[in-house]
JSON list of C-alpha atoms in Angstrom, two decimals:
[
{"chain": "A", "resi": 1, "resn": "UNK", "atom": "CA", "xyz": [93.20, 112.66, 99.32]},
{"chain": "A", "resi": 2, "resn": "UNK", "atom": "CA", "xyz": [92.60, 109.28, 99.02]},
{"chain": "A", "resi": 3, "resn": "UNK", "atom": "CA", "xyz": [92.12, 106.78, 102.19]},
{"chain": "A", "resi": 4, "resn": "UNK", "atom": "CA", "xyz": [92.02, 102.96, 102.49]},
{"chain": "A", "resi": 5, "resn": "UNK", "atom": "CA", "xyz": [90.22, 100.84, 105.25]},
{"chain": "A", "resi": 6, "resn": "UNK", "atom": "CA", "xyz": [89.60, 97.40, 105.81]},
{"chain": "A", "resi": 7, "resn": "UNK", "atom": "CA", "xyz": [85.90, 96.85, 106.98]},
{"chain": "A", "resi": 8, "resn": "UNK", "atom": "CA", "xyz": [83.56, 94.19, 107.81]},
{"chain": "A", "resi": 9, "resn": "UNK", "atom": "CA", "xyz": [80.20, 94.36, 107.31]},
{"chain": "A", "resi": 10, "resn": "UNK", "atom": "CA", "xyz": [78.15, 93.86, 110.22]},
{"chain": "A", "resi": 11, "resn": "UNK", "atom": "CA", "xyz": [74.68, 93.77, 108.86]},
{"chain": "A", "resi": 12, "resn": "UNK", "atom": "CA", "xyz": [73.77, 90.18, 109.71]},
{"chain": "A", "resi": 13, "resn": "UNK", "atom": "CA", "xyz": [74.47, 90.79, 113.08]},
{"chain": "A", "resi": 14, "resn": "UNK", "atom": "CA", "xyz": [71.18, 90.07, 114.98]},
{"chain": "A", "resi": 15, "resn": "UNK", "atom": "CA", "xyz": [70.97, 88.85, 118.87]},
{"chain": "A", "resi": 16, "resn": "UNK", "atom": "CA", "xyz": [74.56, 88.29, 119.84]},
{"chain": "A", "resi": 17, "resn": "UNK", "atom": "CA", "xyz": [74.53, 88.89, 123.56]},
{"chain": "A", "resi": 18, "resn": "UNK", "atom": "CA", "xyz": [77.27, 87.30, 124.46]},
{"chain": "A", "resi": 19, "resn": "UNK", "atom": "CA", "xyz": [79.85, 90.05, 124.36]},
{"chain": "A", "resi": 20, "resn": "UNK", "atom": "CA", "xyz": [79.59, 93.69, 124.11]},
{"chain": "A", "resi": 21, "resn": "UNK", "atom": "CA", "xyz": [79.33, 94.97, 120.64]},
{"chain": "A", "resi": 22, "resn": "UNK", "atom": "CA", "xyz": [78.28, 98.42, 119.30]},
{"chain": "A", "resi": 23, "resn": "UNK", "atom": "CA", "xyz": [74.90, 99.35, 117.88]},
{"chain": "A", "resi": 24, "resn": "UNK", "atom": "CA", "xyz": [75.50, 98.06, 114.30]},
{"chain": "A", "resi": 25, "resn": "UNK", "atom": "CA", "xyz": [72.38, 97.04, 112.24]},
{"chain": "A", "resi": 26, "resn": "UNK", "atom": "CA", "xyz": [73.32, 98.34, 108.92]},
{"chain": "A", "resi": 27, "resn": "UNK", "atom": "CA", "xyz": [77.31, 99.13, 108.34]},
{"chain": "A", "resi": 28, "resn": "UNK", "atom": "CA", "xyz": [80.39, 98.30, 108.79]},
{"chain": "A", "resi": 29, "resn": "UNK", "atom": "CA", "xyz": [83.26, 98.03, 111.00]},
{"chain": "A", "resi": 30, "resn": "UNK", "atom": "CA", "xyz": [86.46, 99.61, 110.66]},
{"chain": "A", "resi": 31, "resn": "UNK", "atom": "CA", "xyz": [89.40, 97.13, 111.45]},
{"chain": "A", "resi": 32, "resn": "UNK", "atom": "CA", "xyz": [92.48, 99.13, 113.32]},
{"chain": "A", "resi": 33, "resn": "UNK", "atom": "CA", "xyz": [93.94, 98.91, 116.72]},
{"chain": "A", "resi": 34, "resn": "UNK", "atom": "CA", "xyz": [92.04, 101.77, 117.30]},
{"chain": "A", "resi": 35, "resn": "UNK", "atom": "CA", "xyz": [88.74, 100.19, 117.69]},
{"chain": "A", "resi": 36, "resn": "UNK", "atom": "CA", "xyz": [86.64, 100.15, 120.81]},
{"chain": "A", "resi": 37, "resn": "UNK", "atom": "CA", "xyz": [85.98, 97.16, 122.67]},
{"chain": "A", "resi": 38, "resn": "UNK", "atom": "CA", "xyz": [82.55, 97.04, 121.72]},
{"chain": "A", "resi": 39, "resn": "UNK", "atom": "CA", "xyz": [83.59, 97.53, 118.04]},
{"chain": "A", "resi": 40, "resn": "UNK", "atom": "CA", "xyz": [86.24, 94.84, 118.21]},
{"chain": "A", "resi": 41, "resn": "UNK", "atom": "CA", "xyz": [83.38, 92.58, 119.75]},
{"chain": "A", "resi": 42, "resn": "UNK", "atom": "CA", "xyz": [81.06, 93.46, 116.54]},
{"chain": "A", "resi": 43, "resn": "UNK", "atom": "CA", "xyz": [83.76, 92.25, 114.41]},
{"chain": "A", "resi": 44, "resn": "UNK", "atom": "CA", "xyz": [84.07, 89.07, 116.11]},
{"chain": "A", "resi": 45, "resn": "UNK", "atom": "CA", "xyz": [79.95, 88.86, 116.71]},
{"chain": "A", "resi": 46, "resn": "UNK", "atom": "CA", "xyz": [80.02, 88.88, 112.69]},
{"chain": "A", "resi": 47, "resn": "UNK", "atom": "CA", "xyz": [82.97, 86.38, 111.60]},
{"chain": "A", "resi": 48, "resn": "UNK", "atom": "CA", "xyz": [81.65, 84.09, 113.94]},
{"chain": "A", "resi": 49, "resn": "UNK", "atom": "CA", "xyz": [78.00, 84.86, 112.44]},
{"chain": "A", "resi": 50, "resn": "UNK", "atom": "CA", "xyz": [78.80, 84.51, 108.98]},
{"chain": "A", "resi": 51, "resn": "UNK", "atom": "CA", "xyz": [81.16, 81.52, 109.64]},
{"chain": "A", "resi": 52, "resn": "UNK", "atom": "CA", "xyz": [78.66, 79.39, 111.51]},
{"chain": "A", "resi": 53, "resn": "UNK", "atom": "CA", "xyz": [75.47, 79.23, 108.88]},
{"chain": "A", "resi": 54, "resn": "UNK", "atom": "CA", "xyz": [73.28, 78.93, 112.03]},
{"chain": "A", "resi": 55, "resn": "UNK", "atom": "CA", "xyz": [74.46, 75.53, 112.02]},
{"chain": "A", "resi": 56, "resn": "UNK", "atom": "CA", "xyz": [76.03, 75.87, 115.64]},
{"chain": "A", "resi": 57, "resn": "UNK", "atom": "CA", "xyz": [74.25, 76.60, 118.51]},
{"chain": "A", "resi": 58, "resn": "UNK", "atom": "CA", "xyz": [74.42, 80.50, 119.04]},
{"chain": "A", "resi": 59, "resn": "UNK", "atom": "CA", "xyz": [75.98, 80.93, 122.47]},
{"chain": "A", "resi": 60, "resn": "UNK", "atom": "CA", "xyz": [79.41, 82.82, 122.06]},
{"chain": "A", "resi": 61, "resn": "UNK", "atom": "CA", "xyz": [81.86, 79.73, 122.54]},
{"chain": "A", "resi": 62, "resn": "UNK", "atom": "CA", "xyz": [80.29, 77.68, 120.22]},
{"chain": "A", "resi": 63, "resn": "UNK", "atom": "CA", "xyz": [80.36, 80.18, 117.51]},
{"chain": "A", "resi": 64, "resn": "UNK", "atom": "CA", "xyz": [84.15, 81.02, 118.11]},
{"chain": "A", "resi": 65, "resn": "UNK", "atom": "CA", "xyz": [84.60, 77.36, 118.43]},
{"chain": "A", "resi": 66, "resn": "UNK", "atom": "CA", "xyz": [83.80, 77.11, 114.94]},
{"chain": "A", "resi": 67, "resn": "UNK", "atom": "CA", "xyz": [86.54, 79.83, 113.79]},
{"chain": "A", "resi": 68, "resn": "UNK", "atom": "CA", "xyz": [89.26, 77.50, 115.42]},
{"chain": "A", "resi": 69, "resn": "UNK", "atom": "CA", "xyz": [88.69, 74.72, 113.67]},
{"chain": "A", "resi": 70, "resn": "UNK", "atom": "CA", "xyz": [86.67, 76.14, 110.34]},
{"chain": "A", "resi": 71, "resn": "UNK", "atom": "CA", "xyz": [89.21, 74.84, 107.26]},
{"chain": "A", "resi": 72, "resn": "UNK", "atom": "CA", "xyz": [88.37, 78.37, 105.53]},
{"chain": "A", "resi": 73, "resn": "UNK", "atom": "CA", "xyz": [87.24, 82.20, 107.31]},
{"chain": "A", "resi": 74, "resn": "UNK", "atom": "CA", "xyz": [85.69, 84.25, 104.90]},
{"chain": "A", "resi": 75, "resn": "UNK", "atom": "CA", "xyz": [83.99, 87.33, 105.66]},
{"chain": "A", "resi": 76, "resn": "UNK", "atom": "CA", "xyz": [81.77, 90.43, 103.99]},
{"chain": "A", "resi": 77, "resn": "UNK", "atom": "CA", "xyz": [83.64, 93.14, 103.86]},
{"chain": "A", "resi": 78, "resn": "UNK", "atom": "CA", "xyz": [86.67, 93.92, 101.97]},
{"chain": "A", "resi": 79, "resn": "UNK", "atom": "CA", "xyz": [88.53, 97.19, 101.30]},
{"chain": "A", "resi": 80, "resn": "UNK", "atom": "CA", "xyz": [86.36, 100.51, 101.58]},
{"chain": "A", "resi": 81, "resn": "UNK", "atom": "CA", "xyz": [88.28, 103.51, 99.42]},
{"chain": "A", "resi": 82, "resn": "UNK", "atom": "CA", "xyz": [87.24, 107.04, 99.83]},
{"chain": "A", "resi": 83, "resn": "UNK", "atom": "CA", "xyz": [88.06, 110.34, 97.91]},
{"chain": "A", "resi": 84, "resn": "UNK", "atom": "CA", "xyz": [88.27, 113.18, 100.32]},
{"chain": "A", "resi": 85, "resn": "UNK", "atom": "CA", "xyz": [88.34, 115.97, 97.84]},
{"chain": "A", "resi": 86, "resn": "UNK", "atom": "CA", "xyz": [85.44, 114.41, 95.87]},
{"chain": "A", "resi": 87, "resn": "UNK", "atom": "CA", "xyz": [83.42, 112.32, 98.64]},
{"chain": "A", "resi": 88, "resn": "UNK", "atom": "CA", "xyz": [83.37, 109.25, 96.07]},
{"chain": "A", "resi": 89, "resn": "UNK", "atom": "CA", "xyz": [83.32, 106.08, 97.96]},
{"chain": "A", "resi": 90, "resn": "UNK", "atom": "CA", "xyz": [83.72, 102.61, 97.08]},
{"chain": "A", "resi": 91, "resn": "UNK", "atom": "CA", "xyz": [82.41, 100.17, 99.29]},
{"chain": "A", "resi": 92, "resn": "UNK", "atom": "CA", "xyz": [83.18, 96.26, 98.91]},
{"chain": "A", "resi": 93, "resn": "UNK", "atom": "CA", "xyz": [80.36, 94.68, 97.10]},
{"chain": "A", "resi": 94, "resn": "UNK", "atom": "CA", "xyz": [78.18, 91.50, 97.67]},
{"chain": "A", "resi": 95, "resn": "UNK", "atom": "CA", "xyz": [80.22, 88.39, 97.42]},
{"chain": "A", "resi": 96, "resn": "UNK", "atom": "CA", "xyz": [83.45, 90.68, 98.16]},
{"chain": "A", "resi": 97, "resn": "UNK", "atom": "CA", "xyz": [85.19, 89.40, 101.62]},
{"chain": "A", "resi": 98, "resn": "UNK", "atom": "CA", "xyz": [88.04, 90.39, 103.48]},
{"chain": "A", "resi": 99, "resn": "UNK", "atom": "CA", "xyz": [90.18, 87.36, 102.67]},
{"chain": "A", "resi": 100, "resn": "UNK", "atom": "CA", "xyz": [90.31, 89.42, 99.34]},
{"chain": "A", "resi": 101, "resn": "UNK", "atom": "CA", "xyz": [91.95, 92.36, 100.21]},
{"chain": "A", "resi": 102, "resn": "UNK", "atom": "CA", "xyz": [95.66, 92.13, 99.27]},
{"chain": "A", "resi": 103, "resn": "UNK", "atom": "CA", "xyz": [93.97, 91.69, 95.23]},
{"chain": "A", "resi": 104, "resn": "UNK", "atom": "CA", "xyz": [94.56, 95.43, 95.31]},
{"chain": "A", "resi": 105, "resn": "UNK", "atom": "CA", "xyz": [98.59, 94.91, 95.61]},
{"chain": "A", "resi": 106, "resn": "UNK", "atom": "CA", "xyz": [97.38, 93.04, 91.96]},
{"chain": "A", "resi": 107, "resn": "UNK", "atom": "CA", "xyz": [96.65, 96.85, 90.61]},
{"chain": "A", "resi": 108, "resn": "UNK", "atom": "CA", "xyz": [100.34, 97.53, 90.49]},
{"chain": "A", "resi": 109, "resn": "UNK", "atom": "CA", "xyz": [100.43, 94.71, 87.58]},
{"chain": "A", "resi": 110, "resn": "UNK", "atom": "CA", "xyz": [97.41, 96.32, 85.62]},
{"chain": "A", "resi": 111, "resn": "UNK", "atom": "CA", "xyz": [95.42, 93.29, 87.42]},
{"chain": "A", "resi": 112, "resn": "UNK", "atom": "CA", "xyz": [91.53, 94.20, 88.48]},
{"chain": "A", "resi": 113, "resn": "UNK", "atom": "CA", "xyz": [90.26, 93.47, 92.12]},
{"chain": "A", "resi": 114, "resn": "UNK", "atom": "CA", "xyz": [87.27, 91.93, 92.64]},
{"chain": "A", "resi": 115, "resn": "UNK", "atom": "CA", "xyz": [85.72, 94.74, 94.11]},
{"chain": "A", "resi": 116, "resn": "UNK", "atom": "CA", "xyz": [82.19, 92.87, 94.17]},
{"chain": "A", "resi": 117, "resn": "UNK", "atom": "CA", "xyz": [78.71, 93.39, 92.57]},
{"chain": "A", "resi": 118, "resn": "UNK", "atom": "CA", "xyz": [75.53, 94.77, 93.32]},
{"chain": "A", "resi": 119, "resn": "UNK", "atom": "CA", "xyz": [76.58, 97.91, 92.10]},
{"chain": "A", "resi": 120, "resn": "UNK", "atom": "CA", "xyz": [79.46, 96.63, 90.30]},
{"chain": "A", "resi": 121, "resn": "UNK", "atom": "CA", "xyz": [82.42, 99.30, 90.21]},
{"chain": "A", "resi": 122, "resn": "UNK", "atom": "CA", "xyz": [84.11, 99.96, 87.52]},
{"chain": "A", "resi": 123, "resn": "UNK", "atom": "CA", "xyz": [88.25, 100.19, 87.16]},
{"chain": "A", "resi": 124, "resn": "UNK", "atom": "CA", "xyz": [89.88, 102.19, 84.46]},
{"chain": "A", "resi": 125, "resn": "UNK", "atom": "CA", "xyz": [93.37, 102.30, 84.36]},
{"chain": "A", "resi": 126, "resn": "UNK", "atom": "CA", "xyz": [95.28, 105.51, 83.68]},
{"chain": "A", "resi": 127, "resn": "UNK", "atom": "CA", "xyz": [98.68, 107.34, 83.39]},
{"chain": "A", "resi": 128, "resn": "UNK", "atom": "CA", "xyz": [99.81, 106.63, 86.71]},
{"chain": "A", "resi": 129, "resn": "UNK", "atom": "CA", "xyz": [96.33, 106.56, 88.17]},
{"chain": "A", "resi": 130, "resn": "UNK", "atom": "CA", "xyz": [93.79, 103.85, 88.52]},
{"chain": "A", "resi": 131, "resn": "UNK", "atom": "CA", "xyz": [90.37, 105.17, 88.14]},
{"chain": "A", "resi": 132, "resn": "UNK", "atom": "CA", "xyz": [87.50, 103.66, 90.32]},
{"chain": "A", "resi": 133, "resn": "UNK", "atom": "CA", "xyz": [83.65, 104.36, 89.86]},
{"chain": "A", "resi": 134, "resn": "UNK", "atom": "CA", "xyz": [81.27, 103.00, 92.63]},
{"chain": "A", "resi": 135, "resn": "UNK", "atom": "CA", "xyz": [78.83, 101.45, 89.81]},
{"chain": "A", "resi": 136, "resn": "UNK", "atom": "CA", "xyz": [79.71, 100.61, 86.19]},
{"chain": "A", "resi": 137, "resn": "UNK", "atom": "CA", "xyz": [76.37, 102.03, 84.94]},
{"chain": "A", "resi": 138, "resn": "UNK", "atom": "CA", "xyz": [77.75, 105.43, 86.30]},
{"chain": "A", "resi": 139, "resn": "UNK", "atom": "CA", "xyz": [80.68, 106.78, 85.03]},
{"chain": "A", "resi": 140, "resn": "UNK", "atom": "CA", "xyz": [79.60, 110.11, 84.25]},
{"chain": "A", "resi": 141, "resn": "UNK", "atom": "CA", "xyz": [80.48, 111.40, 87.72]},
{"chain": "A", "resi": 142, "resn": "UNK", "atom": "CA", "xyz": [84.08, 111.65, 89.83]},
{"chain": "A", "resi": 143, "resn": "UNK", "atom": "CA", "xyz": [85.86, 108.61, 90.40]},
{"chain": "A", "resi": 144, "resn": "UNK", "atom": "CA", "xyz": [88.23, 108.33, 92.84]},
{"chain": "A", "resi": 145, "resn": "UNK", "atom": "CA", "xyz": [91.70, 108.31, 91.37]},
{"chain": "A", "resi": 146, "resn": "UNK", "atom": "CA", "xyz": [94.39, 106.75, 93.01]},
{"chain": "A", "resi": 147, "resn": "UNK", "atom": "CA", "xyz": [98.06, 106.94, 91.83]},
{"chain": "A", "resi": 148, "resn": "UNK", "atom": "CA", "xyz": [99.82, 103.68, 91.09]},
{"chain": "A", "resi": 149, "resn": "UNK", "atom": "CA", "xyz": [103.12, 105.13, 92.91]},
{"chain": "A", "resi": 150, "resn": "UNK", "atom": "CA", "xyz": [100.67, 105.91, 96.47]},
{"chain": "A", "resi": 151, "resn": "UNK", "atom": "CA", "xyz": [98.90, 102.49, 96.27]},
{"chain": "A", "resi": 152, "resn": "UNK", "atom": "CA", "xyz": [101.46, 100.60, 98.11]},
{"chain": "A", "resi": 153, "resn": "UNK", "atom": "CA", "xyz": [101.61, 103.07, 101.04]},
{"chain": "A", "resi": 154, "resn": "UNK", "atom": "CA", "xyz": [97.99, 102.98, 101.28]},
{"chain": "A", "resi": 155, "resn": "UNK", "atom": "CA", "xyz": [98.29, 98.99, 101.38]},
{"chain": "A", "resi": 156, "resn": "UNK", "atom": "CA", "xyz": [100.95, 99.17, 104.05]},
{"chain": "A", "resi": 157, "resn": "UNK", "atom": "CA", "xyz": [98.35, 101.59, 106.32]},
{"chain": "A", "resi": 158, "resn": "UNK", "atom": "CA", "xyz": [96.09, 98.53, 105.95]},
{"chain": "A", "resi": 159, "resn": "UNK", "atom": "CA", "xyz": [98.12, 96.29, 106.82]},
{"chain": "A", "resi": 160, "resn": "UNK", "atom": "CA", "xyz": [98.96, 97.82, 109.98]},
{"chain": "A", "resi": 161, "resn": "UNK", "atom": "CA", "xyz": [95.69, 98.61, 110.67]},
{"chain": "A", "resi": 162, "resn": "UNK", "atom": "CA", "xyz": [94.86, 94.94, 110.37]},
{"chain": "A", "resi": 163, "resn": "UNK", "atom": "CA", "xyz": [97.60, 93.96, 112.39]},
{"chain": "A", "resi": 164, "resn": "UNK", "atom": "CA", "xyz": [96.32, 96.41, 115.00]},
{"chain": "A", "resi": 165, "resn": "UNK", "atom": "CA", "xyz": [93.24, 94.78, 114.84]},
{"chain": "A", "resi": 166, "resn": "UNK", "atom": "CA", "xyz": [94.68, 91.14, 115.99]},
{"chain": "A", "resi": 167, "resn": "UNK", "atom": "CA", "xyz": [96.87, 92.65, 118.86]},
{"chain": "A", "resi": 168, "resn": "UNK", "atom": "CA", "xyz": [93.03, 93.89, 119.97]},
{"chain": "A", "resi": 169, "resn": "UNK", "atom": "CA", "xyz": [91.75, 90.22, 119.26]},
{"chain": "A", "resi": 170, "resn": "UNK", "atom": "CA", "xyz": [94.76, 88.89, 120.87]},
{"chain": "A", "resi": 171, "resn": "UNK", "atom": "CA", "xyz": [93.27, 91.11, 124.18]},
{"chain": "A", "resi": 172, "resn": "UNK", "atom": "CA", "xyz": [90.19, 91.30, 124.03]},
{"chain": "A", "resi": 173, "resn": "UNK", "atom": "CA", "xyz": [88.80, 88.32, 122.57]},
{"chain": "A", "resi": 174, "resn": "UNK", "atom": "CA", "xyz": [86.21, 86.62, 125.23]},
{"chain": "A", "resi": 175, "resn": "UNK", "atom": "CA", "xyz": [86.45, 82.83, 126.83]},
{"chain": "A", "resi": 176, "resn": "UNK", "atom": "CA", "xyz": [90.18, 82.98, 126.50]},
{"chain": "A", "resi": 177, "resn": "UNK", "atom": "CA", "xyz": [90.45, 82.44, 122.89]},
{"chain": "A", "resi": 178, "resn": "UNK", "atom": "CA", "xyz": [92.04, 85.50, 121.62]},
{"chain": "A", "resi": 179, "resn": "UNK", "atom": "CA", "xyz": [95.84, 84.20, 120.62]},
{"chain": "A", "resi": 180, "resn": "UNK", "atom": "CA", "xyz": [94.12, 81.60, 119.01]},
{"chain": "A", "resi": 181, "resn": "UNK", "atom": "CA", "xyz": [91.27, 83.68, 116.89]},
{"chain": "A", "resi": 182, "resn": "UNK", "atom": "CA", "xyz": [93.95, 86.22, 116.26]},
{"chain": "A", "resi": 183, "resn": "UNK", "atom": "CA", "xyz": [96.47, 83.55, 115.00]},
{"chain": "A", "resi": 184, "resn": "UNK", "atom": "CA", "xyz": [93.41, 81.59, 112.77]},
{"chain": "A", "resi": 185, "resn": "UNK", "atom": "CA", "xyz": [92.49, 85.58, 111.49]},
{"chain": "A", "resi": 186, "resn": "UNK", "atom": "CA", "xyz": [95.83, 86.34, 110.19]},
{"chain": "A", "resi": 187, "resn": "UNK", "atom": "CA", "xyz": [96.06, 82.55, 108.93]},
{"chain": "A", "resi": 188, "resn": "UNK", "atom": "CA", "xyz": [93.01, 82.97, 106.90]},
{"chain": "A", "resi": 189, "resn": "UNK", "atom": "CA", "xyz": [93.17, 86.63, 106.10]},
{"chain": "A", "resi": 190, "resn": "UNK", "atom": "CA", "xyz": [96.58, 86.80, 105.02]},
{"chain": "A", "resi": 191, "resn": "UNK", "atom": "CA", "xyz": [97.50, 90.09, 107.37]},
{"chain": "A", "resi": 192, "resn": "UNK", "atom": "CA", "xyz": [100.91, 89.71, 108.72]},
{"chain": "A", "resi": 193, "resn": "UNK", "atom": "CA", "xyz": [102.70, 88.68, 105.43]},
{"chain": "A", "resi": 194, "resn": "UNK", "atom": "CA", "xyz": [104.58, 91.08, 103.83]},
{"chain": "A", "resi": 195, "resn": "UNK", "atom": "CA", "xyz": [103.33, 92.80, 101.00]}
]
């Protein structure tokens, strides 16, 4: 069974005291409106992060400050796709950010996502199926295959999860900036457009 989820990666996170967030040194974050608060205040503790280029001070409101008024949000991250049956996973790559992740509704078109680099996976496509290895230099092993006809379904599951995420922004977002960080997130991140 294959299953789609938008992540962040919250690896740069370091000394964000500002707002609770969970133990994340080396992972990511699953975006859904299922996330804890500390979980939805890693996500936000790592856009603001990787938005600011230490160029801001780092207290909480300057960071977020940023977000409002930044002319582009990009983000690490992307969309993670795991194989059940197989336990193949393909993570987003460097230089791969969440801005990026309707590319995939490209696939039905025979287009190829950037899927990132560093390893740099591989897409083959089939009958029906798209093929995706987690590293070009290793195609010997399983892919995970996903069928052209489920692809938009899985899209759609993202989508809500995304827009689950910004209803948790929207609430839980600190200094009384969460319609506007939710409204700026689905702005630059292209969530509550249809697909």
């Amino acid at each position: 069974m294959i299953e789609m989820s938008a992540v962040v990666a919250a690896h740069h996170l370091v000394n964000f005291p500002d707002w609770p967030t969970g133990p994340y040194s080396d992972g990511d974050v699953v975006l859904s409106g299922r996330m804890s608060r500390e979980d939805v205040g890693t996500a936000l503790a790592s856009i603001a992060q990787y938005n600011n280029h230490q160029q801001v001070e780092q207290d909480g409101p300057s960071m977020l400050r940023v977000l409002l008024e930044a002319e582009k949000i990009i983000m690490s991250g992307g969309l993670l796709v795991r194989d059940t049956r197989t336990g193949v996973v393909i993570e987003p790559g460097c230089c791969q950010g969440i801005e990026d992740w309707r590319d995939w509704c490209g696939v039905l078109d025979g287009v190829h996502p950037w899927l990132g680099h560093s390893p740099d996976p591989k897409i083959e496509f089939g009958d029906g199926v798209v093929r995706v290895w987690p590293d070009d230099g290793k195609t010997d092993g399983p892919a995970c295959e996903v069928p052209l006809a489920e692809l938009p379904v899985h899209l759609a599951v993202v989508r809500q999860d995304l827009l689950g995420f910004l209803d948790l922004v929207r609430g839980q977002a600190p200094y009384g900036m969460g319609e506007e960080l939710a409204e700026r997130l689905d702005e630059h991140f292209r969530i509550s457009a249809p697909l």
